[in-house]
Every structure is written in C-alpha cells, then in structure tokens.
PDB file of C-alpha atoms in Angstrom:
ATOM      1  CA  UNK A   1     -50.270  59.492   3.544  1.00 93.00           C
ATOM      2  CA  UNK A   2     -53.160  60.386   6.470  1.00 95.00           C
ATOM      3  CA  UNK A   3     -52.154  63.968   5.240  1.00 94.00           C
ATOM      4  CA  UNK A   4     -52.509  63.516   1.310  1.00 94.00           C
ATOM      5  CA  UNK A   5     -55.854  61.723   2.236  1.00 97.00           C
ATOM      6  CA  UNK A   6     -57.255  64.317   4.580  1.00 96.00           C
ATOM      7  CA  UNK A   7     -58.286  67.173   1.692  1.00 97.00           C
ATOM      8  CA  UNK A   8     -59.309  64.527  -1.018  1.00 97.00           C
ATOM      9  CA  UNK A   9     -61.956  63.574   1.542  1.00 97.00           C
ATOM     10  CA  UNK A  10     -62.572  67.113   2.189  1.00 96.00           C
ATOM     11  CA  UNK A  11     -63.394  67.406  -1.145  1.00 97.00           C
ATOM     12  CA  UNK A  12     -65.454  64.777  -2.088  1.00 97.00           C
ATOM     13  CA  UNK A  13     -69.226  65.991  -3.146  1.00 96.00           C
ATOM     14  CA  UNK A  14     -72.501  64.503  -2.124  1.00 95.00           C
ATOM     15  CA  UNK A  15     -73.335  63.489  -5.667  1.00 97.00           C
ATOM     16  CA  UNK A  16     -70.077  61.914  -6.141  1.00 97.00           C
ATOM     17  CA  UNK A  17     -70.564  59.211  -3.433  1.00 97.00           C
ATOM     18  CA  UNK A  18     -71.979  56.541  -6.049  1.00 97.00           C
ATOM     19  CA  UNK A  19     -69.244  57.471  -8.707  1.00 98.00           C
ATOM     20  CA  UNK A  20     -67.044  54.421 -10.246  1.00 97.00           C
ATOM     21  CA  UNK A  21     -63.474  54.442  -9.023  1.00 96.00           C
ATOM     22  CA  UNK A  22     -60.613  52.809 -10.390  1.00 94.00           C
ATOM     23  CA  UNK A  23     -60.660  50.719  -7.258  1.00 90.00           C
ATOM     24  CA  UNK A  24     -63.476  48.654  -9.928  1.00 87.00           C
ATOM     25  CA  UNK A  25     -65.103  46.291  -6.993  1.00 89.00           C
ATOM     26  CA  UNK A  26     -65.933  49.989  -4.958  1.00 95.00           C
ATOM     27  CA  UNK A  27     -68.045  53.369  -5.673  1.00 97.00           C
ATOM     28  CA  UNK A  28     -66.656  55.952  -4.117  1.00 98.00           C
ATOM     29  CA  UNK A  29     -68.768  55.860  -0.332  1.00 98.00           C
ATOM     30  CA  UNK A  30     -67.336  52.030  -0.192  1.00 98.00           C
ATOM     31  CA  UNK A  31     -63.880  53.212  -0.899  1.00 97.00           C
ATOM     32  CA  UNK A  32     -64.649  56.056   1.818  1.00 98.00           C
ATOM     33  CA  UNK A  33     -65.600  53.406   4.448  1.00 97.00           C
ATOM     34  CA  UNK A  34     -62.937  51.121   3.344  1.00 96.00           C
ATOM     35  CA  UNK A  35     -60.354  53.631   4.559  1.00 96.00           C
ATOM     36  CA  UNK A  36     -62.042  54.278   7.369  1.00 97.00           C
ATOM     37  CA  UNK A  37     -62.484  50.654   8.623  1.00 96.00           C
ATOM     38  CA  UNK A  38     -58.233  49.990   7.790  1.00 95.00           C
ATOM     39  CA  UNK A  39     -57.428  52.315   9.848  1.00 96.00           C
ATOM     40  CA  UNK A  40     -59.411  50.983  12.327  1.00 96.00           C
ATOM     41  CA  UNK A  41     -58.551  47.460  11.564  1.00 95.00           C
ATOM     42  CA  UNK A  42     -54.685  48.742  11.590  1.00 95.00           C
ATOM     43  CA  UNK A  43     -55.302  50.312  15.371  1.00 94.00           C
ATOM     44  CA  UNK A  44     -57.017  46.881  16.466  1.00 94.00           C
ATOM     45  CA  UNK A  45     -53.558  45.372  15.617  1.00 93.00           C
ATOM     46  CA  UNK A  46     -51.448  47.438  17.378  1.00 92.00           C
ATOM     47  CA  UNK A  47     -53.881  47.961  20.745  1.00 91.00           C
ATOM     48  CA  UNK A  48     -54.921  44.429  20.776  1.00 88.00           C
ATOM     49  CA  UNK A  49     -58.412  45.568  20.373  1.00 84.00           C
ATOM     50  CA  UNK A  50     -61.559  44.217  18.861  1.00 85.00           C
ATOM     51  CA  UNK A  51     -61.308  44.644  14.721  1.00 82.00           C
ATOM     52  CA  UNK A  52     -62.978  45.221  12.122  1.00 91.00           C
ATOM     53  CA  UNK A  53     -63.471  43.683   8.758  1.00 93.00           C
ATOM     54  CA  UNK A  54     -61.901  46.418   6.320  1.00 94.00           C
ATOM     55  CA  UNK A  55     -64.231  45.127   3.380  1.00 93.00           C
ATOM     56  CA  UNK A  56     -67.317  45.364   4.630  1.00 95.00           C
ATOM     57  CA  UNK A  57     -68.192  48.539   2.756  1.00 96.00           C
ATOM     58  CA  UNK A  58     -71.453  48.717   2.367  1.00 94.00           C
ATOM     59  CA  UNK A  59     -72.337  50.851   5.281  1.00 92.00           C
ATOM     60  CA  UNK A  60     -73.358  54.308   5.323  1.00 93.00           C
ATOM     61  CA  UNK A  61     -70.946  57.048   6.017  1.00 95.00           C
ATOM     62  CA  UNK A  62     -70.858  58.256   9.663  1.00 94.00           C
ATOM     63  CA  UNK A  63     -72.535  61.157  10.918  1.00 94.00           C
ATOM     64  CA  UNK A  64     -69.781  62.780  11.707  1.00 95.00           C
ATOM     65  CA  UNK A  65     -68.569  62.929   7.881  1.00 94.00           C
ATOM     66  CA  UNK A  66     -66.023  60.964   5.697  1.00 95.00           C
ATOM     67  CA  UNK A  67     -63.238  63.198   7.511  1.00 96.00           C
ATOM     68  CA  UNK A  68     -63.818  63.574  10.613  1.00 97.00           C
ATOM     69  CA  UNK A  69     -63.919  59.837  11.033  1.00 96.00           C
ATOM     70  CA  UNK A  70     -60.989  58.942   8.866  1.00 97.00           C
ATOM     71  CA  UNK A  71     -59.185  61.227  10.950  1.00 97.00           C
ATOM     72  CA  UNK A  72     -60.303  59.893  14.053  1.00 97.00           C
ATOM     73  CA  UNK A  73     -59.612  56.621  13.232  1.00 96.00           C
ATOM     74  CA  UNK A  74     -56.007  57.868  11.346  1.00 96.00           C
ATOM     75  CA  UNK A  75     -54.864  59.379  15.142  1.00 96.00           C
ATOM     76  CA  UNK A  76     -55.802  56.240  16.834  1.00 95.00           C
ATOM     77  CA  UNK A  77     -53.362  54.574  14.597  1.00 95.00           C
ATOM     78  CA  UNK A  78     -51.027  57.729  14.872  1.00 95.00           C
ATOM     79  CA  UNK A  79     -51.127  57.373  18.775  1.00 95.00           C
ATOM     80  CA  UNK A  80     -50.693  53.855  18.893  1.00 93.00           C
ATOM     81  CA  UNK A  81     -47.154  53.913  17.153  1.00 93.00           C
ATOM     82  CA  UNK A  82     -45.775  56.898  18.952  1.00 94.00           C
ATOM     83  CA  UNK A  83     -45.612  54.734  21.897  1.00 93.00           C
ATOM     84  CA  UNK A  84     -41.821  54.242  22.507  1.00 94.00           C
ATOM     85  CA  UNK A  85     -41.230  50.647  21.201  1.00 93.00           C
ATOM     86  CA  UNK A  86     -44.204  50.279  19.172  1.00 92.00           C
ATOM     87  CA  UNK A  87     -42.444  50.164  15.550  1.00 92.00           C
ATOM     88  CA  UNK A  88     -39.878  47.373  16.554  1.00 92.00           C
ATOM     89  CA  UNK A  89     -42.757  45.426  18.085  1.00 94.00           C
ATOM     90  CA  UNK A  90     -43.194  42.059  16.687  1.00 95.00           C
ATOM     91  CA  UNK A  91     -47.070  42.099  16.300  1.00 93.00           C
ATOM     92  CA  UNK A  92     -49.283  38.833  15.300  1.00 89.00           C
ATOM     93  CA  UNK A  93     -50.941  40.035  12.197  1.00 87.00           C
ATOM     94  CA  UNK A  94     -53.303  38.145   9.361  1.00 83.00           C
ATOM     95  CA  UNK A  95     -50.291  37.998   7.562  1.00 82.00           C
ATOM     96  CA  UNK A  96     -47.803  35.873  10.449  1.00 86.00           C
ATOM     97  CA  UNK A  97     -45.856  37.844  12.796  1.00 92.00           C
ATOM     98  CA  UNK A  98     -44.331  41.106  11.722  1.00 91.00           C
ATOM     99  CA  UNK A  99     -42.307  43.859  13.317  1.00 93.00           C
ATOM    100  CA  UNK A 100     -44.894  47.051  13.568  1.00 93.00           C
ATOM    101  CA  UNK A 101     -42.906  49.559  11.281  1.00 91.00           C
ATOM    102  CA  UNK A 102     -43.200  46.570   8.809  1.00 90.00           C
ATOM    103  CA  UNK A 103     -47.336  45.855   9.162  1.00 91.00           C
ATOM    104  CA  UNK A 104     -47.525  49.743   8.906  1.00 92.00           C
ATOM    105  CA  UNK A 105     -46.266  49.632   4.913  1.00 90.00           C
ATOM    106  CA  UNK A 106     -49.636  47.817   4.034  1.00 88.00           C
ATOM    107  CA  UNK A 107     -52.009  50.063   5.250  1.00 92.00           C
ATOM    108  CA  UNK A 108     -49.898  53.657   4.323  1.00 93.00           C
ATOM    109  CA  UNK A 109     -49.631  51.777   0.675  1.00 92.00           C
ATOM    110  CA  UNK A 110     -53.416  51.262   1.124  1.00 92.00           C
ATOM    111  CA  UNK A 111     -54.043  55.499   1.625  1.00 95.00           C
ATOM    112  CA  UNK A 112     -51.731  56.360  -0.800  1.00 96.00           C
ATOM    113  CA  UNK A 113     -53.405  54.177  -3.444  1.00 94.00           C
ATOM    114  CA  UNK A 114     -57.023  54.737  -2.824  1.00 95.00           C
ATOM    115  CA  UNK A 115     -55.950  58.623  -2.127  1.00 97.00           C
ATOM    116  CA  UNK A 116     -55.457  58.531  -5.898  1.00 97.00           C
ATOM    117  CA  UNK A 117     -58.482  56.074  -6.754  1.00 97.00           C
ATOM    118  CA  UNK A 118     -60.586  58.831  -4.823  1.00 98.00           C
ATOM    119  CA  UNK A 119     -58.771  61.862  -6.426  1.00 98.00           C
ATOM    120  CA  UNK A 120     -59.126  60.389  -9.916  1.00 97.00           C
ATOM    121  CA  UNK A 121     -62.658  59.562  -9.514  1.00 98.00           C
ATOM    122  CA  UNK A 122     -63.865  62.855  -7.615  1.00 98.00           C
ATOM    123  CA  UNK A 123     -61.714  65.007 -10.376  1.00 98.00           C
ATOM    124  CA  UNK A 124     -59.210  66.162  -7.665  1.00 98.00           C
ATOM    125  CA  UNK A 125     -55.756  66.598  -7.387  1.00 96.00           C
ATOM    126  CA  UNK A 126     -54.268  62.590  -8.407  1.00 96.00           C
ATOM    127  CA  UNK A 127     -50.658  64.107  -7.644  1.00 94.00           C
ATOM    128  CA  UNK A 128     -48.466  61.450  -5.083  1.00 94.00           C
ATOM    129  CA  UNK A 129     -45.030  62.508  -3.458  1.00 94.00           C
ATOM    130  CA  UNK A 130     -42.608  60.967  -5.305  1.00 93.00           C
ATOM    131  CA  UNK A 131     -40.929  59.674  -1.905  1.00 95.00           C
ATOM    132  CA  UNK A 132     -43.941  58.096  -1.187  1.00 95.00           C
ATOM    133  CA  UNK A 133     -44.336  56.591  -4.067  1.00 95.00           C
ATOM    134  CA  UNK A 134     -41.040  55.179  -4.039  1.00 94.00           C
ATOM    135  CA  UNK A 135     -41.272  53.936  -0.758  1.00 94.00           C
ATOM    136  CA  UNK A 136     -44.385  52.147  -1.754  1.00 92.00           C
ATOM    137  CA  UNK A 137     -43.503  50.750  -4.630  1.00 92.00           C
ATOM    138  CA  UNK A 138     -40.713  49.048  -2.927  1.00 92.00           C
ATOM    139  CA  UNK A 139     -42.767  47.930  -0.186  1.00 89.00           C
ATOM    140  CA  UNK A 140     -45.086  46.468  -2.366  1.00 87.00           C
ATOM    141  CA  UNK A 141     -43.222  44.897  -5.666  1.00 88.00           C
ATOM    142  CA  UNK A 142     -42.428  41.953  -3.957  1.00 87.00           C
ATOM    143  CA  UNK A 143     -45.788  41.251  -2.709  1.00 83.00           C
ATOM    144  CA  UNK A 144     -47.480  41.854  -6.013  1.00 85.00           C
ATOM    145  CA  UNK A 145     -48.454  38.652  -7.233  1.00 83.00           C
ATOM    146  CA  UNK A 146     -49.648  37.509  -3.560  1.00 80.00           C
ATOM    147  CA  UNK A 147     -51.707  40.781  -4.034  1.00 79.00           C
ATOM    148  CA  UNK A 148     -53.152  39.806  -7.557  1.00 83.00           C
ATOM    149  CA  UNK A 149     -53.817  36.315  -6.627  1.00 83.00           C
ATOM    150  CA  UNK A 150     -55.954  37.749  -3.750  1.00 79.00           C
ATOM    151  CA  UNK A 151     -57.566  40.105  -5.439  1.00 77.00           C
ATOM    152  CA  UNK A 152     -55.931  43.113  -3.801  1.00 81.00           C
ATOM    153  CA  UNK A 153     -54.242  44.543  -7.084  1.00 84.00           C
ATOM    154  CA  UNK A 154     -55.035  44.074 -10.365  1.00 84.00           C
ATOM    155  CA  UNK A 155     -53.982  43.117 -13.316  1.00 88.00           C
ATOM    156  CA  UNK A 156     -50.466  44.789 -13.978  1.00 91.00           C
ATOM    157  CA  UNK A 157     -50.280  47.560 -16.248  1.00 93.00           C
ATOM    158  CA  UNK A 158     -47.580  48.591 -17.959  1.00 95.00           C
ATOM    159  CA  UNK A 159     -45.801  51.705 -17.752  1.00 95.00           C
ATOM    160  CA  UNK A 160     -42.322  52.696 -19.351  1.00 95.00           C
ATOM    161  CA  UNK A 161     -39.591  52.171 -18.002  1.00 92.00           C
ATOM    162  CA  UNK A 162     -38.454  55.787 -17.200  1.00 95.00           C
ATOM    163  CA  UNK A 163     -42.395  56.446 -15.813  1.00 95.00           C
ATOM    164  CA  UNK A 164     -42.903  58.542 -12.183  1.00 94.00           C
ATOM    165  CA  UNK A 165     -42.724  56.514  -9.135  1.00 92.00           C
ATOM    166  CA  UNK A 166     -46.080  57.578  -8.358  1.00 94.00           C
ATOM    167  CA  UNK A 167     -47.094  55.604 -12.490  1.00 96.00           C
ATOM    168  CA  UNK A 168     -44.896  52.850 -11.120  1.00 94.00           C
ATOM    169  CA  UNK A 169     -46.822  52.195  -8.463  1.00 93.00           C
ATOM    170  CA  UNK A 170     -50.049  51.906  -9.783  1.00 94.00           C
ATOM    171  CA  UNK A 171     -49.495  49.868 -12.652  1.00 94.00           C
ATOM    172  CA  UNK A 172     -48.174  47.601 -10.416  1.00 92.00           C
ATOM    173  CA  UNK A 173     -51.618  47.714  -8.540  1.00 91.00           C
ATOM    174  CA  UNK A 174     -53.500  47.482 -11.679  1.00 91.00           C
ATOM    175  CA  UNK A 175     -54.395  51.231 -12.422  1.00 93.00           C
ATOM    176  CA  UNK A 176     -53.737  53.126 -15.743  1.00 93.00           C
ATOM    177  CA  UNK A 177     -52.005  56.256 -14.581  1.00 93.00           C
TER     178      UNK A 177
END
C-alpha cells in the first residue's frame, strides 16, 4: 500500500492541494497530512510512543514535502513490525486489544483508500491491486457499519455484483468507483 501511495504523492501538483476529494470532509493537503499523521499514529502504537491525532488536518505540509514525510513516517511503521514478534503482539489499541498483524489492516485499508481518493482527485492513476483490494475488502466488510456510524465510511454505494474488488471496496466505503 506505502508503495501504491508513494508516486500518487509524487505526483500531486501545487495547485491541486485545495482540490475536493472524494474523501468529502478533506481537500487534498488535509488528506496529505492525514496519511501522514496515521502512519505516525500507527508507529506510536507499536513503539509505545507519544501519538498523534490522525484528524487534525489542518496543518501545513512539511518542509520536507508530502513524500518525503509520508515515507518517513511509512518506514517507522515498516521498522517497527519487522521486529521478530511484532505481528503476533497483542497491542492495546483505541479499538481494545488486538494482535499487531490485525491493528495493521486499518491503517493499510486507510492508504489504499485515500491512495485512490488522492489519485481520483489529482487525475492520476485510480488503479488498486486486485489482491489488495480483496484483502481489504475482507478486512473491512465486517466493520462497515461501525465505520459508517463513526463517520469513517460513507454511505454504501452500490456496485454489481460481479464489480472489481478494487469497486467492491469502495462502495463499501462510500465512493462511486
């Protein structure tokens, strides 16, 4: 997912930073910093370290570039669960207690997603591996409602029945493929 997100960043245009997404509550900077801070969030989880709130989006990008520090912040997370162990881990996590591998499904559904709410609203590339896809569909169907009665997803869309995993997925996170 880090990978997929990587060029879509790399592509993203000054001018574009204030362009609607399908994400509807985020422009495309917030949706930029939103990333950034998850990942961040996701590696304060998994160190034990001091988080940060994921939807506070309304600072500026970082000096470094929309990139460079998604990437940083991506390898901190990467690092963190190569540590022998770290996926069977039972970690305490806003959610209740979790194993690690299964914490880790919410924030690589949370790239893959707003890779394509970036893509789509930067007119990139909105393709998804359908692997991916699958995997986070699965993850999340059961956690839909939850994520609707939040306000993570929206309203379900529908899609046939014989869609792409990748339309799958985001009707069932409220985006018309």
């Amino acid at each position: 997912a880090v990978g997929y997100m990587r060029p879509i960043l790399a592509g993203i245009q000054s001018q574009q930073l204030t362009s609607p997404t399908p994400c509807t509550d985020w422009n495309v900077q917030q949706l930029i910093i939103h990333n950034i801070k998850v990942a961040q969030w996701v590696n304060s989880i998994f160190t034990g370290g001091e988080g940060t709130d994921p939807f506070a989006v309304d600072d500026h990008l970082p000096s470094e570039g929309a990139e460079a520090a998604f990437m940083a912040a991506a390898n901190d997370v990467l690092s963190a669960i190569k540590v022998p162990g770290m996926l069977e881990k039972v970690l305490e996590t806003p959610f209740g207690e979790m194993p690690a591998g299964n914490f880790l499904m919410m924030p690589f559904g949370d790239i893959l997603i707003h890779k394509w709410d970036l893509a789509k609203a930067t007119d990139q590339d909105t393709g998804m591996d359908s692997s991916m896809a699958d995997a986070c569909f699965k993850a999340m169907e059961p956690m839909a409602d939850g994520g609707r009665q939040s306000g993570f997803f929206g309203a379900a869309v529908v899609v046939a029945a014989n869609a792409s995993d990748r339309d799958k997925l985001l009707g069932l996170t409220g985006r018309t493929p």
